[in-house]
Every structure is written in C-alpha cells, then in structure tokens.
Amino acid sequence: MSTDFTDFTDSIDENHERARNRAAAETSFDAWIGGERAAAADGRTFSPRDPAVDEPIAPVARCTEADVDAAVAAAREGYETEWADRTASERSALIREWIDVMRDHLDELALLESLEVGKPLSFARADVENGLNFFEYYADVARAQGGDQVATGSDSHAYVRREPYGVTGEILPWNYPILLMGWKVGAALAAGNASVCKPAEQAPLAVVRAAQLSEGVLPDGVLNVVPGFGEEAGTALTAHADVRKLSFTGSVPVGREVMRAAADRVTPVTLELGGKNPFVVFPDADLDAAASTAAVGGFYNAGQSCDSASRILVHEDVKEAFLDRYLDEVAAYEPGDPLAEETNLGPLCYESHREKVTEYLELGREEGATVLTGGARPDGEALADGYYLEPTVFDDVTPDMRIASEEVFGPVQFLVTFESYEEAIEIANGVEYGLTAGVATSDLSLAHRAAADIQAGSVWVNQYFGTVPGTPFGGFKQSGIGRECAAEALAEYTQSKAVNVALDVPSL
Ligand code: NAD
C-alpha cells in the first residue's frame, strides 16, 4: 500500500478521511487469538480517534476477561505443542520470516501508527523500522546464545539450562506501538515464550495488524493480541494464573498496580515507567550542536516519549548564548498535518492528555516560571479540531517547582540554570525518576564523570535518544525495574535451571 500523501492538496480533514478509509479498507481490527481473527466474546468494539482531526478511525474488538482467557489458553497450547520444542534457530528463522512480511508492509504499519498516535508519518516509518530492528536483534541473539557449565569435580556434571516461562503478558503504551512491541514481544518470542500482548486503547491498530501479518508464519497461538482497556483486558491479563511473566510499559501509578497484581501470584515483572530526564549543557559544550540535540530530545513525538529530554540544565555562563541558538531550533518545530512529509510536530495523542499537559502549562505560570515561547494551542482553522499544542519552553524554573519534577509528557521543556558541576548533578538527580539523561560537553573526562554520577539507566553524551539494539534500556528509581533492548532482556524472559548429574565411578 502506498502512503504517499504528498499529492493531497485537500484540507487536513479530507486528507485524513481518505487515509483512514485506506487504512481500514485493508483489514478489520479484531483480536488475534490462536492464529486467527476473533471478535470480542460479547461482540463489543471501541474506536480509537485520529488526534489530528478528532474523528474515529476504525472499530476495534473490545476484549475483556473472556477474550483474555481464550488468548492465554491459545498461547498455552501454542507454547506446549509448537514453540517449546523448537530449537532457538528454528524459532529465530520463523521470527525473521515474520519480520520480512512486516517489512513488506512497513508503509501500512507506519500509516496506522501515524493515524492513531498523531505522529508525523516520516517519524512513524522510522519508529516502525526501528521496532523491526529490535525483533531482528532478539531473534539473532537468541540463536547465538550458549549455555553455562559449572566447574565441578569428576564425580558430577553441573550445567545451567535457560528455559522460557511459557505464557507471557506484554502491556504496551500508546506512544511507540510497534517499537515497544518489538522490545517486548520480540524478546518474549525469541526466548521461547508464547505472548499475549495488550496494546494501549488509544493505539491498538498497528499492533493488531502486525499480529495478522504473522498468519501462516508463526505457529498458531504463539502470538496473541487482545486490544481493549486497561481496567478490562489489562487487569484480566495481569491477574491470569497461567501468565508466568509480565512486562509493562506505561505510567508509574499503573505500573504499581501491575506489580501488585503480579505479587499475588509471585509473577516476575519488567516495568518501564516514566521519566523526567535532564539534558545538561556544560559551559564547554558545542552550543550549536547542544541546541539542536536539546530540541530534538524535547520535541520528537511531541515530547510524548518516556526518554524525552524534558529538563534542560544549562550553565549560567553560557545560558544566553545557548538560548539564542536553542530557541531558533525550537522555532523549527511547527504543528502540522502528521501526514504531510515536512511535518515534525503532530498533535498530542488524545484529548484528555492535551488537557493534562495544558494544566501543567497553567501550573508553570502559577509557580512563577516564564514562558519563552509557545504555551497555547496553535492559531488557525486548519488545526482547530486536532489535539495540538505549540512547542513550549519555560525559563526561570527552579528545582523545587512541581513542573521541574513531575512528568508532563508533552511538547514542553523547562530550563534550569546551574553554577557548578556538583549543582548540576544534584539537580539532575533530584527527582524520583532515573530513566535517561543527556550531557553536552567537549571534555571527555567530564563526560565520563557525569555519566557515572547521574542516576539514570542511560546517559547519552553529545547526542540524545542513543538506544540501539544491544544497549540496555530501563530505569533507576521509580522509572522501572529490569532492562530491555539488550541480551539481558532475553535473560529476563527465561528462568535458569541448575542441573547437577552424579557421575558414577566407572566399574569396568
Ligand atoms: P498507562 O499507564 O496509562 O497505560 C499503559 C498500558 O497499561 C495501556 O495499555 C493501558 O491500557 C494499560 N493499563 C491501564 N491500567 C491498567 C491496569 N490496571 N492493569 C493492567 N494494564 C493497565 O500509560 P500511557 O498513558 O499509555 O503511557 C504513558 C506513560 O508511559 C508515561 O508515563 C511514559 O513515561 C511511559 N512510558 C515509558 C516507557 C519506558 O520505556 N520507560 C516508554 C514509553 C512510555
């Protein structure tokens, strides 16, 4: 399917109506259970909205406990009869075959993700491609992994098996549907588990479609998708007795609920939660580069990234020089139609989320911070129906303000100044989150020292969004438990078993 919308000269409403029709014409968005489409047991559907124009996109099966039960049963059967007995190489080959089919449908998956998230289409393409790279990485690593033998005397042979859990549950947020499906489902399947995946209610379409594309490639039941709401499908999945491992990405409050549900069954959990990530501009930094990196870190995906650089910590000696450059960079982010190739800032994903971000804009003003740019909805008729906000920068922010410590998750950055290295580190670490951080400096020694002193799962030097297949991603403090994106993620999807065999004294 072509997603070339550059020939669209109509209004944004007409553009999107055509795109929605095209996307929905390809398929229907049922659940995916046991290798086939399934309507919800009670027949109900819901419709995620296209945030650029506030219109429903397509009906989606609204799964509840009965559907989750069916999906877990299918996963168990798929695991026991098909997946568990395959070698890692066989599983890897099948996953790679599925990746090839998804690559053939990359434009279609990207269009769905763009429509449901409000993400610029060019970014959606890059994010889907990135997600497929993670699927591929896990499939390759799982195939290459060996086991451990433990040194013993000659009277025994001790070794360690790594075994999958069986059925695993993967709960996704809405901001990077296919990428996070790759991070979680990719690891689960490559490690030998069967998956029941629950996409976010705001953005289930690309994930459902990706699962459909596994038809005839992955054995039935190995991959299942149950779209629906957190309090219906999500809770049913976290409470299910046959789900032996859970992985969740989302907000801290829901992460706590998932962990509580898991505790009842002593189910291991991986939690990827929020962030309030610092980008520290030291006085010796290349300010042109730092300005553009800071803006990308804050405004990619309209700031709706757990690893978004929401706090810019800038040394007071270079603040003015940095600001000139940085505000020029921010001005390049212009709200627009996500389907237009040149757009780099789409709407927020759903209306109540824009309201929440807008409340933080109010709070920032009340707390005494100064709006340097943005702070409102964009003018003009064209974007009036969408959930847009201007890119916004607050200055005169102090670490004690709520806007300096709470996750806003929108196109908003907060500038805080510091005088010394120690102060920079204290501010960087002075929040309950510890997901990612950026450091801009031309002093290598300073870069390494800051990387050691900052409490975060990832520290990126003179760049931002530095996660690649193989670098572990996850949080310190309340940003989560466990790591994804690296070989250790596969270890989290397996349990070790120590085997020790007594060797008789030969009687010959
Ligand atoms: P959310 O916590 O509201 O929802 C996430 C998922 O959990 C959705 O699928 C939802 O349906 C489900 N859910 C909701 N209640 C549930 C329950 N009681 N039991 C089981 N499942 C339930 O988060 P969101 O608004 O979709 O995503 C935004 C948040 O995700 C932000 O805080 C962001 O920082 C975080 N996030 C973190 C990472 C990371 O890797 N650390 C990545 C992306 C997003």
Tab-separated table of N, CA and C and ligand atoms in Angstrom, residues 171-175 180 183 198-202 228-231 234-235 238 248-251 254 257-258 272-275 306 350 407 409 435 473 479, ligand 1:
chain	number	residue	atom	x	y	z
A	171	ILE	N	2.180	-5.619	28.071
A	171	ILE	CA	1.223	-4.499	28.063
A	171	ILE	C	1.930	-3.249	27.551
A	172	LEU	N	1.361	-2.653	26.498
A	172	LEU	CA	2.044	-1.563	25.785
A	172	LEU	C	1.387	-0.208	26.045
A	173	PRO	N	2.157	0.872	25.990
A	173	PRO	CA	1.581	2.218	25.979
A	173	PRO	C	1.277	2.625	24.534
A	174	TRP	N	0.847	3.869	24.351
A	174	TRP	CA	0.373	4.281	23.024
A	174	TRP	C	1.415	5.028	22.217
A	175	ASN	N	2.534	5.397	22.820
A	175	ASN	CA	3.402	6.361	22.119
A	175	ASN	C	4.300	5.753	21.037
A	180	LEU	N	7.688	-0.702	20.769
A	180	LEU	CA	7.637	-1.374	22.071
A	180	LEU	C	7.128	-2.809	21.944
A	183	TRP	N	10.346	-4.450	21.363
A	183	TRP	CA	11.141	-4.586	22.593
A	183	TRP	C	10.640	-5.751	23.460
A	198	LYS	N	-1.219	-6.852	25.048
A	198	LYS	CA	-2.332	-5.910	25.124
A	198	LYS	C	-1.840	-4.516	24.732
A	199	PRO	N	-2.224	-4.065	23.516
A	199	PRO	CA	-1.833	-2.702	23.127
A	199	PRO	C	-2.674	-1.676	23.872
A	200	ALA	N	-2.239	-0.438	23.866
A	200	ALA	CA	-2.989	0.636	24.531
A	200	ALA	C	-4.287	0.907	23.778
A	201	GLU	N	-5.309	1.313	24.500
A	201	GLU	CA	-6.611	1.564	23.879
A	201	GLU	C	-6.555	2.727	22.889
A	202	GLN	N	-5.620	3.642	23.081
A	202	GLN	CA	-5.520	4.781	22.153
A	202	GLN	C	-4.862	4.373	20.842
A	228	GLY	N	-7.980	-3.561	23.959
A	228	GLY	CA	-9.021	-3.252	24.943
A	228	GLY	C	-8.496	-2.281	25.971
A	229	PHE	N	-9.298	-2.073	26.995
A	229	PHE	CA	-8.964	-1.076	28.001
A	229	PHE	C	-8.167	-1.690	29.145
A	230	GLY	N	-7.436	-0.830	29.844
A	230	GLY	CA	-6.584	-1.305	30.932
A	230	GLY	C	-7.380	-1.995	32.016
A	231	GLU	N	-8.506	-1.383	32.404
A	231	GLU	CA	-9.276	-1.929	33.529
A	231	GLU	C	-10.091	-3.164	33.130
A	234	GLY	N	-6.504	-5.364	30.446
A	234	GLY	CA	-5.208	-5.265	31.149
A	234	GLY	C	-5.231	-6.002	32.478
A	235	THR	N	-6.241	-5.717	33.293
A	235	THR	CA	-6.306	-6.354	34.615
A	235	THR	C	-6.522	-7.863	34.472
A	238	THR	N	-3.080	-9.333	33.831
A	238	THR	CA	-2.134	-9.340	34.968
A	238	THR	C	-2.593	-10.295	36.066
A	248	PHE	N	5.530	-4.580	31.342
A	248	PHE	CA	4.624	-3.447	31.228
A	248	PHE	C	5.421	-2.194	30.924
A	249	THR	N	4.938	-1.380	30.003
A	249	THR	CA	5.463	-0.027	29.819
A	249	THR	C	4.304	0.930	29.928
A	250	GLY	N	4.467	1.929	30.774
A	250	GLY	CA	3.403	2.909	30.945
A	250	GLY	C	3.698	3.802	32.130
A	251	SER	N	2.651	4.295	32.741
A	251	SER	CA	2.810	5.281	33.813
A	251	SER	C	3.175	4.611	35.143
A	254	VAL	N	0.029	3.044	37.163
A	254	VAL	CA	-0.437	1.763	36.625
A	254	VAL	C	0.646	0.698	36.811
A	257	GLU	N	0.154	-0.841	40.027
A	257	GLU	CA	-0.978	-1.789	40.036
A	257	GLU	C	-0.585	-3.110	39.406
A	258	VAL	N	0.164	-3.025	38.317
A	258	VAL	CA	0.600	-4.254	37.646
A	258	VAL	C	1.480	-5.066	38.598
A	272	GLU	N	8.735	-0.634	32.679
A	272	GLU	CA	9.375	0.544	32.077
A	272	GLU	C	8.419	1.694	32.298
A	273	LEU	N	8.781	2.614	33.180
A	273	LEU	CA	7.817	3.647	33.585
A	273	LEU	C	8.258	5.032	33.106
A	274	GLY	N	7.912	6.046	33.835
A	274	GLY	CA	8.102	7.400	33.316
A	274	GLY	C	9.515	7.935	33.463
A	275	GLY	N	9.661	9.206	33.092
A	275	GLY	CA	10.960	9.862	33.223
A	275	GLY	C	10.797	11.370	33.362
A	306	CYS	N	8.973	8.498	26.947
A	306	CYS	CA	9.418	8.341	28.335
A	306	CYS	C	10.828	8.882	28.496
A	350	TYR	N	-4.292	12.093	22.572
A	350	TYR	CA	-5.734	12.095	22.846
A	350	TYR	C	-6.098	13.323	23.664
A	407	GLU	N	6.380	14.370	35.567
A	407	GLU	CA	6.418	14.077	34.129
A	407	GLU	C	5.238	14.753	33.429
A	409	PHE	N	5.032	14.923	29.726
A	409	PHE	CA	4.766	14.067	28.579
A	409	PHE	C	4.127	14.824	27.413
A	435	LEU	N	15.454	7.667	34.328
A	435	LEU	CA	15.407	6.842	33.108
A	435	LEU	C	16.594	7.121	32.185
A	473	PHE	N	18.058	-0.794	28.096
A	473	PHE	CA	17.214	0.381	28.356
A	473	PHE	C	16.297	0.081	29.527
A	479	SER	N	11.618	4.912	37.733
A	479	SER	CA	11.475	4.735	36.284
A	479	SER	C	11.383	3.272	35.893
B	1	NAD	P1	-0.764	3.969	31.113
B	1	NAD	O1	-0.042	3.518	32.316
B	1	NAD	O2	-1.998	4.748	31.275
B	1	NAD	O3	-1.176	2.722	30.201
B	1	NAD	C1	-0.219	1.803	29.714
B	1	NAD	C2	-0.923	0.495	29.380
B	1	NAD	O4	-1.422	-0.091	30.568
B	1	NAD	C3	-2.115	0.618	28.443
B	1	NAD	O5	-2.126	-0.496	27.574
B	1	NAD	C4	-3.304	0.537	29.398
B	1	NAD	O6	-4.480	0.056	28.798
B	1	NAD	C5	-2.791	-0.462	30.417
B	1	NAD	N1	-3.424	-0.399	31.722
B	1	NAD	C6	-4.043	0.654	32.311
B	1	NAD	N2	-4.495	0.308	33.532
B	1	NAD	C7	-4.152	-0.989	33.723
B	1	NAD	C8	-4.308	-1.906	34.792
B	1	NAD	N3	-4.913	-1.552	35.928
B	1	NAD	N4	-3.813	-3.156	34.662
B	1	NAD	C9	-3.172	-3.524	33.530
B	1	NAD	N5	-2.991	-2.706	32.483
B	1	NAD	C10	-3.460	-1.452	32.574
B	1	NAD	O7	0.342	4.754	30.285
B	1	NAD	P2	0.185	5.519	28.897
B	1	NAD	O8	-0.529	6.789	29.157
B	1	NAD	O9	-0.315	4.620	27.819
B	1	NAD	O10	1.715	5.809	28.543
B	1	NAD	C11	2.372	6.918	29.013
B	1	NAD	C12	3.328	6.563	30.123
B	1	NAD	O11	4.185	5.510	29.681
B	1	NAD	C13	4.247	7.688	30.501
B	1	NAD	O12	4.359	7.780	31.905
B	1	NAD	C14	5.586	7.294	29.904
B	1	NAD	O13	6.695	7.828	30.533
B	1	NAD	C15	5.536	5.823	29.996
B	1	NAD	N6	6.419	5.198	29.021
B	1	NAD	C16	7.546	4.587	29.490
B	1	NAD	C17	8.426	4.000	28.597
B	1	NAD	C18	9.680	3.335	29.095
B	1	NAD	O14	10.261	2.565	28.350
B	1	NAD	N7	10.104	3.590	30.316
B	1	NAD	C19	8.160	4.017	27.229
B	1	NAD	C20	7.002	4.651	26.783
B	1	NAD	C21	6.129	5.237	27.708
